[in-house]
mmCIF file of C-alpha atoms and ligand atoms in Angstrom:
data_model
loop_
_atom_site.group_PDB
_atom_site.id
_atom_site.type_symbol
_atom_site.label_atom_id
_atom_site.label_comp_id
_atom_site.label_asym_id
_atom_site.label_seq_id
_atom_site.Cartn_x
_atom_site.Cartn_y
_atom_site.Cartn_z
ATOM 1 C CA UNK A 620 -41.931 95.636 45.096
ATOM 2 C CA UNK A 621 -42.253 95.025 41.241
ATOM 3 C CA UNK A 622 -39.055 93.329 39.930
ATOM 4 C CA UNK A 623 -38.481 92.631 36.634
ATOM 5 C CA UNK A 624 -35.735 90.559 34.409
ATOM 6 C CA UNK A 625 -35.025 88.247 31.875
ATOM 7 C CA UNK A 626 -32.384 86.189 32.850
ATOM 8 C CA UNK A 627 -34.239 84.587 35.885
ATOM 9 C CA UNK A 628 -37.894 84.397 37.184
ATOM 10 C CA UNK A 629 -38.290 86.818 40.344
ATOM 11 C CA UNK A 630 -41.600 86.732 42.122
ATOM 12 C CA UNK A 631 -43.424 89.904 42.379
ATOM 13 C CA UNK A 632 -45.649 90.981 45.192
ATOM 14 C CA UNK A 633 -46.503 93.926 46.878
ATOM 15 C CA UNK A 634 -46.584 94.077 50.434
ATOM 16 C CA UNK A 635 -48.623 96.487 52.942
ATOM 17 C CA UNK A 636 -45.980 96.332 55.789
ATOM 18 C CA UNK A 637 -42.547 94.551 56.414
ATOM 19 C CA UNK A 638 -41.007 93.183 59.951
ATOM 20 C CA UNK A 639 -37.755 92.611 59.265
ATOM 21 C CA UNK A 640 -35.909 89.740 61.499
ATOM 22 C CA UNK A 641 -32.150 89.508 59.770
ATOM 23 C CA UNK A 642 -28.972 92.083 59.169
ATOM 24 C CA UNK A 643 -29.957 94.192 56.393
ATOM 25 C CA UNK A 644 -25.756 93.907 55.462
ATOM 26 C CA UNK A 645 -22.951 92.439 56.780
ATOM 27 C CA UNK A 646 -19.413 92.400 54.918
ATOM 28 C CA UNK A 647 -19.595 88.220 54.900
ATOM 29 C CA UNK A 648 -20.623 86.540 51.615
ATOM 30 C CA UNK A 649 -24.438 86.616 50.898
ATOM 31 C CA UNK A 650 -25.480 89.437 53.715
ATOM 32 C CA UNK A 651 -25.865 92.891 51.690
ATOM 33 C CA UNK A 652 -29.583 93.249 51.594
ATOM 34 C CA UNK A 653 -29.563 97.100 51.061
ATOM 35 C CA UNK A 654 -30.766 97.275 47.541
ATOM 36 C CA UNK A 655 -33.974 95.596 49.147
ATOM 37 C CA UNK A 656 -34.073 97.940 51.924
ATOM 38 C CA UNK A 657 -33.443 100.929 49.157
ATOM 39 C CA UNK A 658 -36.456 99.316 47.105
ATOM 40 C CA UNK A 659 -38.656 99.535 50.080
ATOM 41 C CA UNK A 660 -38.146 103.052 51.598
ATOM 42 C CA UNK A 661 -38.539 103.797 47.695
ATOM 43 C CA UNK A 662 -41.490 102.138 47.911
ATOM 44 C CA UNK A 663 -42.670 104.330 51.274
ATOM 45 C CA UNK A 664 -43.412 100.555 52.865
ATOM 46 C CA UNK A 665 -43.560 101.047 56.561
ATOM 47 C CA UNK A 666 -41.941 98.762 58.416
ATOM 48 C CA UNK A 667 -40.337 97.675 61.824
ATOM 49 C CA UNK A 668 -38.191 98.607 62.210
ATOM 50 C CA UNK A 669 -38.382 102.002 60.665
ATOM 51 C CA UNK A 670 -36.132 101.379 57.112
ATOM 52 C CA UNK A 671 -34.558 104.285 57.281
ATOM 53 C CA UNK A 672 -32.824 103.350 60.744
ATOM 54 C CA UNK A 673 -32.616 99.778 59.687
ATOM 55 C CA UNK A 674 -30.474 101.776 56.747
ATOM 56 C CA UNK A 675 -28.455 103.431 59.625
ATOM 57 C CA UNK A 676 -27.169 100.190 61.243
ATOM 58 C CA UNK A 677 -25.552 99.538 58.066
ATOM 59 C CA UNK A 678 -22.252 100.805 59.600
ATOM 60 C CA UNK A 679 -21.344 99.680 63.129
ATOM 61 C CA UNK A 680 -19.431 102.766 63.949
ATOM 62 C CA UNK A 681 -22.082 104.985 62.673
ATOM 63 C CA UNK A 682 -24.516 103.335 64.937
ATOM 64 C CA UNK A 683 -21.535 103.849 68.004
ATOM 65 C CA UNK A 684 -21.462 107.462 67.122
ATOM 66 C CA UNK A 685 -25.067 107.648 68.384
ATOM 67 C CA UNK A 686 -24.109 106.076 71.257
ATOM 68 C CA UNK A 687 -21.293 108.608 71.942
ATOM 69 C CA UNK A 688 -23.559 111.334 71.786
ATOM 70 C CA UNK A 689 -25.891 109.815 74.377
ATOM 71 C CA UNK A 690 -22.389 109.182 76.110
ATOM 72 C CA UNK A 691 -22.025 113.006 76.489
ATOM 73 C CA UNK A 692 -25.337 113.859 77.541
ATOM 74 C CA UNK A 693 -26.232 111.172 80.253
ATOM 75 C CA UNK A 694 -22.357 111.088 81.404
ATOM 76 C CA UNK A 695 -20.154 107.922 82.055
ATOM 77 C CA UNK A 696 -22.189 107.135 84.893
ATOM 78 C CA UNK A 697 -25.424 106.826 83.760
ATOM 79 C CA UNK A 698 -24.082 105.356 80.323
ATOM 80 C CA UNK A 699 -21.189 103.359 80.808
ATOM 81 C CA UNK A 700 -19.721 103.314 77.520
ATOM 82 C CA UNK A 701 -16.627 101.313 76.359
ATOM 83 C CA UNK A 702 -13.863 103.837 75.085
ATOM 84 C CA UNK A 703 -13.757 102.783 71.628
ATOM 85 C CA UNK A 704 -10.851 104.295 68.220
ATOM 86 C CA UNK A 705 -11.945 104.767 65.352
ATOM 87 C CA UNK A 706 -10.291 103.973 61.996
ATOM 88 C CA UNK A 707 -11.190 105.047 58.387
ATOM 89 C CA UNK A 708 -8.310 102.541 56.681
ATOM 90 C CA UNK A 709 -5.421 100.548 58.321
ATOM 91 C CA UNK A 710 -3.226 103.496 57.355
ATOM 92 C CA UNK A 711 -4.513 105.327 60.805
ATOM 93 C CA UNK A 712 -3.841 102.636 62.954
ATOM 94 C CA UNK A 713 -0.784 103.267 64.666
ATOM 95 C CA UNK A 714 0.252 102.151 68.018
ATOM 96 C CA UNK A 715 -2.391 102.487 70.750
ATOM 97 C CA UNK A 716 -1.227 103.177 74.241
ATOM 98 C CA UNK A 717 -2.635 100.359 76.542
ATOM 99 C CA UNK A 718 -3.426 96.833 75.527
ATOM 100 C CA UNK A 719 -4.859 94.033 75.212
ATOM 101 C CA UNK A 720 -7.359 95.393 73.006
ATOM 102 C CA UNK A 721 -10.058 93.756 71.091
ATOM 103 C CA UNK A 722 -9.826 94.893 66.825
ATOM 104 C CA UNK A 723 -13.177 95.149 65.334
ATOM 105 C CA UNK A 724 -12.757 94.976 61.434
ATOM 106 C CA UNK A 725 -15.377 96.477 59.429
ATOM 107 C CA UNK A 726 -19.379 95.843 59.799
ATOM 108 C CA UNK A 727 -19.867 92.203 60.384
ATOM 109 C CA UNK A 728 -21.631 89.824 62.935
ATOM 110 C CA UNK A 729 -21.753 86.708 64.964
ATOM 111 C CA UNK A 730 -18.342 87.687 66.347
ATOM 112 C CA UNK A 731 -16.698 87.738 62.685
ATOM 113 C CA UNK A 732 -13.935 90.109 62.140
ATOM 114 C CA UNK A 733 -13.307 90.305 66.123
ATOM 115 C CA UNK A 734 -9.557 90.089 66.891
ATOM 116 C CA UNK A 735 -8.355 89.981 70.461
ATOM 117 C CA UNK A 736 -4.814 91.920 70.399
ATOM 118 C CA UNK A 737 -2.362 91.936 72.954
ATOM 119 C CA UNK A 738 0.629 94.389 72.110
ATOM 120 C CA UNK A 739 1.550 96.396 69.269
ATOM 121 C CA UNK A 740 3.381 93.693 67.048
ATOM 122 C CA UNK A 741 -0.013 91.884 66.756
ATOM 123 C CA UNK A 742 -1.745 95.418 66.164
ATOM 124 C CA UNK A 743 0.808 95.776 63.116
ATOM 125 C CA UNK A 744 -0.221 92.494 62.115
ATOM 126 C CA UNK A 745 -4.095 92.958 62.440
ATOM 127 C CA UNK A 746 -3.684 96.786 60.483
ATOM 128 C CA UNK A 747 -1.700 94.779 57.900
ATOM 129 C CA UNK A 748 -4.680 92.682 57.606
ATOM 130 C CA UNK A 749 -7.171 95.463 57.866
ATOM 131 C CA UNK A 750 -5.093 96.984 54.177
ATOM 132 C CA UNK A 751 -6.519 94.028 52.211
ATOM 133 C CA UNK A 752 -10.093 94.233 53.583
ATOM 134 C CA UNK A 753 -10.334 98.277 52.417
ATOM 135 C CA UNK A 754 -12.994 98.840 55.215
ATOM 136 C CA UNK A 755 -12.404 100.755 58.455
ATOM 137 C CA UNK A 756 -11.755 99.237 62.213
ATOM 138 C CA UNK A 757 -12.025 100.284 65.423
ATOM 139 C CA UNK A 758 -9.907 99.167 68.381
ATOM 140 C CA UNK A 759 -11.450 99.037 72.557
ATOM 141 C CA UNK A 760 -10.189 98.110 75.174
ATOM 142 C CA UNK A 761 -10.616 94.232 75.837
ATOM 143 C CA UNK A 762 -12.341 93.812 78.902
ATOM 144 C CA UNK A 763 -11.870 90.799 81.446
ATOM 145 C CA UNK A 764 -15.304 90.314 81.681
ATOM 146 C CA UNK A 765 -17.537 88.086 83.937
ATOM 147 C CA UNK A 766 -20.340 88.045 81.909
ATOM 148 C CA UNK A 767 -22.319 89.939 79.147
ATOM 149 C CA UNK A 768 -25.389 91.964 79.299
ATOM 150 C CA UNK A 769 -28.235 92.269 77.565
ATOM 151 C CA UNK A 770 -31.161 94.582 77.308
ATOM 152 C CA UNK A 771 -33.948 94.277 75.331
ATOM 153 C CA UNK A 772 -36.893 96.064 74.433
ATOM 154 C CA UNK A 773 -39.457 95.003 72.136
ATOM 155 C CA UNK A 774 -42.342 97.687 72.126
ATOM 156 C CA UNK A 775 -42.958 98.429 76.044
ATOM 157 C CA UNK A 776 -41.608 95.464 77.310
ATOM 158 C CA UNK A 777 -38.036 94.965 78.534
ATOM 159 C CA UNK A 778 -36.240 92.211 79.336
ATOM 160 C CA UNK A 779 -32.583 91.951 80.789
ATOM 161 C CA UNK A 780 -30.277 88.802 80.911
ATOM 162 C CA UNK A 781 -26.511 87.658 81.418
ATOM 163 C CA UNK A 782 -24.901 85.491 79.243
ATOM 164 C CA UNK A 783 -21.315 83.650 81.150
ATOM 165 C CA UNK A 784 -18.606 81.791 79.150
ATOM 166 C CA UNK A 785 -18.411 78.168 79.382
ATOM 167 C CA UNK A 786 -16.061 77.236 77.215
ATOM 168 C CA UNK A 787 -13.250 79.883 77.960
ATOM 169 C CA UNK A 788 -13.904 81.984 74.744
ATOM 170 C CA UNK A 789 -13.907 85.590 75.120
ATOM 171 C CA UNK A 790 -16.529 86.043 73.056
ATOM 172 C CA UNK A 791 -19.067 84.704 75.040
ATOM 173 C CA UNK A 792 -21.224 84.728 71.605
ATOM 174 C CA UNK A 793 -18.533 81.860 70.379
ATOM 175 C CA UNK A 794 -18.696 78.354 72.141
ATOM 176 C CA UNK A 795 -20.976 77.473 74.760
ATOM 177 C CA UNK A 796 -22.573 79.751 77.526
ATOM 178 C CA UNK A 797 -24.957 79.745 80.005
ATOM 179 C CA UNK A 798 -27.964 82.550 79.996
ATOM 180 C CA UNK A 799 -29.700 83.674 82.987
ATOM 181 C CA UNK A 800 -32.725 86.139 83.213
ATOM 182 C CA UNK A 801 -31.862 88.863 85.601
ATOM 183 C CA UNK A 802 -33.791 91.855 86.678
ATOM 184 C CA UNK A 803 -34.688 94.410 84.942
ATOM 185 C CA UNK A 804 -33.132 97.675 86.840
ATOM 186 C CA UNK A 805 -33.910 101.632 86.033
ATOM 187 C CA UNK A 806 -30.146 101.488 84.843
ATOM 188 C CA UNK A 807 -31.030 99.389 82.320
ATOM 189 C CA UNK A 808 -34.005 101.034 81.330
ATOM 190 C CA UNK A 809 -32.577 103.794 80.878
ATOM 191 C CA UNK A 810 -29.671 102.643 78.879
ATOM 192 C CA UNK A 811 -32.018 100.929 76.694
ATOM 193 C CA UNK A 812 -34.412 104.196 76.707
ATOM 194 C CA UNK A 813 -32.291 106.196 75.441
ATOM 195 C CA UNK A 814 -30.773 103.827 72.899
ATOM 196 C CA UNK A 815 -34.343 103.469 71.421
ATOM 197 C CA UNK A 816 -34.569 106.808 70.115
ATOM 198 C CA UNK A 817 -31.958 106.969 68.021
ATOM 199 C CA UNK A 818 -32.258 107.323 64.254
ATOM 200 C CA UNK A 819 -36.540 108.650 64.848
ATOM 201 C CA UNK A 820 -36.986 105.570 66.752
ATOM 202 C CA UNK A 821 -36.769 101.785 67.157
ATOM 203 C CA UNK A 822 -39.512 99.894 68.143
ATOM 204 C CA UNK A 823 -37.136 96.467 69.068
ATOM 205 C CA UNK A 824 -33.553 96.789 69.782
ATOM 206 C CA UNK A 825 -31.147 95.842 72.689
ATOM 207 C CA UNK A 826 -28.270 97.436 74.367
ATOM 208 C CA UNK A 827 -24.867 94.852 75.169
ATOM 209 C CA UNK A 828 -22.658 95.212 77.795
ATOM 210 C CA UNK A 829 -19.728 93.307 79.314
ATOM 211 C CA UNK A 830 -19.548 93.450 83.015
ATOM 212 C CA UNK A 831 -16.095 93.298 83.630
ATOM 213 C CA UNK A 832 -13.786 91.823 86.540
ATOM 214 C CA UNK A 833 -13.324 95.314 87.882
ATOM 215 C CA UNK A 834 -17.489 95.689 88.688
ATOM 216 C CA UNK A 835 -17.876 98.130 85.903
ATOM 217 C CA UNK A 836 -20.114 97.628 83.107
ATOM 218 C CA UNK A 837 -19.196 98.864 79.519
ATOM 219 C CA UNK A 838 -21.616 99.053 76.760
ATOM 220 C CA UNK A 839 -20.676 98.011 73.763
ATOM 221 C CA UNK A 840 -23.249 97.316 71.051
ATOM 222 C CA UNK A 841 -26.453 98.577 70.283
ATOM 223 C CA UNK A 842 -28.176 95.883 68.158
ATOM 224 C CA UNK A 843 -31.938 96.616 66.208
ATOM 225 C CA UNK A 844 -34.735 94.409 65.225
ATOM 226 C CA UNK A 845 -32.699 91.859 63.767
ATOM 227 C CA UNK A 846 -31.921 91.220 67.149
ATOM 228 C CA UNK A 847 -32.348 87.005 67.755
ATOM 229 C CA UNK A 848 -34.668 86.329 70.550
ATOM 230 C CA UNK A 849 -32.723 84.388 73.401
ATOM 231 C CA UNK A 850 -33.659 82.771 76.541
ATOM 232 C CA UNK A 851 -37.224 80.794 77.781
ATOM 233 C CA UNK A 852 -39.180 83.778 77.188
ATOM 234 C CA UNK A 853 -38.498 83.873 73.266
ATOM 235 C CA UNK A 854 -42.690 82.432 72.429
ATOM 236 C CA UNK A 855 -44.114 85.654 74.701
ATOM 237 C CA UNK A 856 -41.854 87.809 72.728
ATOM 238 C CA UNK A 857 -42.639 86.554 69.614
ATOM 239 C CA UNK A 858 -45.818 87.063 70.214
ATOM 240 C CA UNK A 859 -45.211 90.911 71.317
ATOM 241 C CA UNK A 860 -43.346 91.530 68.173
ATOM 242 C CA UNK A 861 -46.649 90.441 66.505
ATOM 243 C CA UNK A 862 -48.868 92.595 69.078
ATOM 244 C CA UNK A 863 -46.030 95.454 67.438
ATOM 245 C CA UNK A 864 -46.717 95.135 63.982
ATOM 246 C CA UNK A 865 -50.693 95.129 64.617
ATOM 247 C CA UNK A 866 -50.891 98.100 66.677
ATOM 248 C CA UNK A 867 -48.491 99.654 63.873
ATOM 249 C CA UNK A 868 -50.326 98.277 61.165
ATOM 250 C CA UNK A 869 -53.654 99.427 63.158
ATOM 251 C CA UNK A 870 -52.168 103.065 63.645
ATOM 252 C CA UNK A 871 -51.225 103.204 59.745
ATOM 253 C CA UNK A 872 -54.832 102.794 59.215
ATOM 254 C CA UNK A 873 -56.700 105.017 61.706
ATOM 255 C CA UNK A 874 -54.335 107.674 59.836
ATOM 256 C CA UNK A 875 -55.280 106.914 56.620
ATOM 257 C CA UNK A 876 -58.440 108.448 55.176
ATOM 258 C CA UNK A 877 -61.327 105.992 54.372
ATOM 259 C CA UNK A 878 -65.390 105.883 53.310
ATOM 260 C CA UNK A 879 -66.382 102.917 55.552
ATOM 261 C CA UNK A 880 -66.161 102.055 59.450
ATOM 262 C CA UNK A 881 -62.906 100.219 59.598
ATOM 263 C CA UNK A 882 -62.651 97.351 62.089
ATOM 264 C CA UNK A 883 -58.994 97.078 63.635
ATOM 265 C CA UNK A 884 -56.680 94.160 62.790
ATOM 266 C CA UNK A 885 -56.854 91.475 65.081
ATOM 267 C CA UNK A 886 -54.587 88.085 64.205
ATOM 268 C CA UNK A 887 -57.403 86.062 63.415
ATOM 269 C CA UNK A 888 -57.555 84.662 59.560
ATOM 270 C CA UNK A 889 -59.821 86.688 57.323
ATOM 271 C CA UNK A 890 -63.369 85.611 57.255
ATOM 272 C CA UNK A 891 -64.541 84.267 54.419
ATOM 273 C CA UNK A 892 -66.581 86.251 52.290
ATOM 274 C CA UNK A 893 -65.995 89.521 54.044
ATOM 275 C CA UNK A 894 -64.963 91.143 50.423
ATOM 276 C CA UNK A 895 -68.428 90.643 49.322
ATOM 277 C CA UNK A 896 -70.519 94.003 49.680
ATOM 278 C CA UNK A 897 -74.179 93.674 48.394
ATOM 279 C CA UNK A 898 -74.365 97.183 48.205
ATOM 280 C CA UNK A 899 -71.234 97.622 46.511
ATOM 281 C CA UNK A 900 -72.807 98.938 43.044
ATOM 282 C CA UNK A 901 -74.559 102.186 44.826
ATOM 283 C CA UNK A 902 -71.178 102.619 46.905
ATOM 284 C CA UNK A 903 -67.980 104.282 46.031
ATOM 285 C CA UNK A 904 -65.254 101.935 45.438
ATOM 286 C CA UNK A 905 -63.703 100.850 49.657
ATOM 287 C CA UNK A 906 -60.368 99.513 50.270
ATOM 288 C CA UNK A 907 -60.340 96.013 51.343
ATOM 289 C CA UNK A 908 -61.335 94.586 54.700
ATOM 290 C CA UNK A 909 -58.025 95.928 56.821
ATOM 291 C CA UNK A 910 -57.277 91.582 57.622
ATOM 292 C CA UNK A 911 -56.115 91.975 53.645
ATOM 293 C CA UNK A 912 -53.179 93.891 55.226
ATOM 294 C CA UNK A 913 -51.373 91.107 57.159
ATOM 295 C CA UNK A 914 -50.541 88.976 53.738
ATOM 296 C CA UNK A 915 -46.842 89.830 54.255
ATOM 297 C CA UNK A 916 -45.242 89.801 57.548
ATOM 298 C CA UNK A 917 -41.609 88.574 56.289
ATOM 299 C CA UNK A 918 -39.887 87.103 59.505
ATOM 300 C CA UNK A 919 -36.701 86.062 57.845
ATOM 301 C CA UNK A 920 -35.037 85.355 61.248
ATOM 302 C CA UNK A 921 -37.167 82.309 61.957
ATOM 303 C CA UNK A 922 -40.260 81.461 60.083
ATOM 304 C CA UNK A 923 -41.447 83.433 56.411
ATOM 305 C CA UNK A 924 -45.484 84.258 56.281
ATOM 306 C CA UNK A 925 -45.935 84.723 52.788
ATOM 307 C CA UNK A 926 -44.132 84.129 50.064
ATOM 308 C CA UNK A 927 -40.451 82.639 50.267
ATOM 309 C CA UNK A 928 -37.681 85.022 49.473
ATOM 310 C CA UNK A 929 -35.752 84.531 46.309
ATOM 311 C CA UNK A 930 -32.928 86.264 45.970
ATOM 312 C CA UNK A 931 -30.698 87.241 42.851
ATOM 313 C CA UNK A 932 -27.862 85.735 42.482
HETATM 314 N N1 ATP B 338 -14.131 95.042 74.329
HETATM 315 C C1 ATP B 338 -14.475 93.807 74.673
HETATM 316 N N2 ATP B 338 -13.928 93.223 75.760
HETATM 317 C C2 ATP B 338 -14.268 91.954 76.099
HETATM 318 N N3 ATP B 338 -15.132 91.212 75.453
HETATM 319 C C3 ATP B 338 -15.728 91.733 74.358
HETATM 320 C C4 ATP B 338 -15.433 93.051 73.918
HETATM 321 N N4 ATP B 338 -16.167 93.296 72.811
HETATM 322 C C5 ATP B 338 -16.881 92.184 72.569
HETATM 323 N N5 ATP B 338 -16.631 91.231 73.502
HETATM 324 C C6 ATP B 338 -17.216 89.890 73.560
HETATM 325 O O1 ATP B 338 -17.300 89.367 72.254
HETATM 326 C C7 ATP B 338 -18.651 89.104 71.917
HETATM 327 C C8 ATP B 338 -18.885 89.462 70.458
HETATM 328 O O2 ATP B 338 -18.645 90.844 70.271
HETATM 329 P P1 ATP B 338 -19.566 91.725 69.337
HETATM 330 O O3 ATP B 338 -20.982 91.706 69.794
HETATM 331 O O4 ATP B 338 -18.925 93.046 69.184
HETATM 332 O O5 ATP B 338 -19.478 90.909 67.963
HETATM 333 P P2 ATP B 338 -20.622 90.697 66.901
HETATM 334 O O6 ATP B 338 -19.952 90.258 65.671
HETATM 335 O O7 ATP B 338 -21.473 91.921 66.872
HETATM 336 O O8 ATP B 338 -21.462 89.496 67.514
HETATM 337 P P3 ATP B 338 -23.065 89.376 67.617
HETATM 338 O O9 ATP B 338 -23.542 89.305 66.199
HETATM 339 O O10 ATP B 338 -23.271 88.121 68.409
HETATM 340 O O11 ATP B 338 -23.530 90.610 68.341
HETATM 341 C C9 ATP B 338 -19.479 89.902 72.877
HETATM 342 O O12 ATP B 338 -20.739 89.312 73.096
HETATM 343 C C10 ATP B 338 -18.622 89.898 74.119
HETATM 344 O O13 ATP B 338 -18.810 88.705 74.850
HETATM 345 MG MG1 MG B 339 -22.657 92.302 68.418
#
């Protein structure tokens, strides 16, 4: 991306491919990163995630509606989804007929904006809070849960684990809690299947449930490749993420048109030297040795290959 100003020095580069690791937005200070992700798909930088679905988890109840449809064609039984409300402003939310219920204010993460609501004074109280923050909400039922679920897929390989309170917090996210690998079951594949097609596709994402009291799971969140790797397997997945980008970045290649033999990426460091053609004055001008491609992987969830981000402020 080529950015120019005169107020303040912004470094320019151009990348071949992105990985992104973080939220693209979130409604907390310091999280919109759209007009990157705008710049990029301008750009026609491919990326992994795709940036036009990384676009589309932008709004949490946009990404739900996806799961709602996949709600109506597997059926409650094969996709266990929470029953979840819907609210464009605080003016809609009126009474709701059970509780407790658990308020979910506008698009944000790490269990931000997550209100736990017992009866309908507090849910007058939450709406009037909802009026200041001029963003919608949604409202499901809170579930006395045993544990959270997670599935994961990251390319072909799937992973599933439970996550149990330890400190008391209902958000199991908030406070300490214990994480266990569990087995990986065709229920979970195919929750986690099916969640992977949406928006043309997501090469890493993960489906979250809460498996309630009552025996019954209910998913709740579908979350993409900003996903944060968890448990004692987080160096082999890593290291699939990377096996990703290279068979993407490999693909990209095969696909596009070229003069010479091109040898496929590997993650070794270029070779010295490999630029240098001695017949390159009788030969058409070639692209660069495909190794030239993996300057920029951006991992801004851990650690940044290449150049440091610098944002505007
Ligand atoms: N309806 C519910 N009933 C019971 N517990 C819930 C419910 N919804 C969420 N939780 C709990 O609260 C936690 C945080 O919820 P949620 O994932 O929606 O928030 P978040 O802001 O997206 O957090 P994160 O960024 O960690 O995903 C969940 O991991 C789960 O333990
Ligand atoms: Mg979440």
């Amino acid at each position: 991306m080529k950015t120019s100003s005169s107020t303040f020095h912004f470094m320019s580069f151009r990348p071949d491919f992105v990985l992104i690791r973080q939220h693209a937005f979130g409604m907390a200070e310091n999280e919109d990163f759209r007009h990157l992700i705008i710049g990029m798909q301008y750009a026609g930088l491919p990326s992994i995630n795709s940036l036009e679905s990384i676009y589309n988890f932008c709004d949490k109840p946009w990404v739900f509606a996806q799961m709602v449809a996949i709600y109506k064609t597997l059926g409650g039984d094969k996709f266990p989804l929470i029953e979840q409300t819907y609210y464009p402003n605080h003016k809609e939310m009126l009474t709701l007929p059970t509780f407790p219920v658990v308020v979910k204010i506008g698009h944000a993460h790490s269990g931000m904006g997550k209100v736990k609501v017992e009866n309908h004074y507090d849910f007058q109280d939450i709406a009037s809070v909802v009026a200041l923050t001029q963003t919608y909400a949604t409202a499901e039922p809170f579930i006395d849960a045993k544990y959270d679920i997670r599935v994961q897929k990251i390319g072909g390989n799937y992973k599933a684990y439970m996550r149990t309170s330890i400190s008391g917090n209902w958000k199991t996210n908030t406070g300490s809690a214990m994480l266990e690998q569990i087995a990986m079951s065709d229920r979970y594949k195919l929750w986690v299947d099916t969640c992977s097609e949406m928006f043309g596709g997501l090469d890493i994402c993960a489906v979250k449930a809460v498996h309630g009291k009552d025996g019954k799971d209910y998913i709740f969140e579908v979350m993409d490749c900003s996903m944060p790797l968890i448990g004692e397997h987080q160096v082999e997945d890593r290291q699939l993420i990377t096996e990703l980008v290279i068979s993407k970045m490999n693909q990209l290649l095969s696909r596009t048109p070229v003069l010479s033999p091109q040898r496929p990426l590997t993650t070794q460091q270029p070779q010295s030297g490999t630029l240098k053609d001695p017949d390159s004055s009788k030969t058409p001008p070639q692209r660069p040795p495909p190794q030239g491609c993996l300057q920029y992987i951006l991992d801004c969830n851990g650690i940044a290959v290449g150049p440091k981000q610098v944002q505007a402020s």
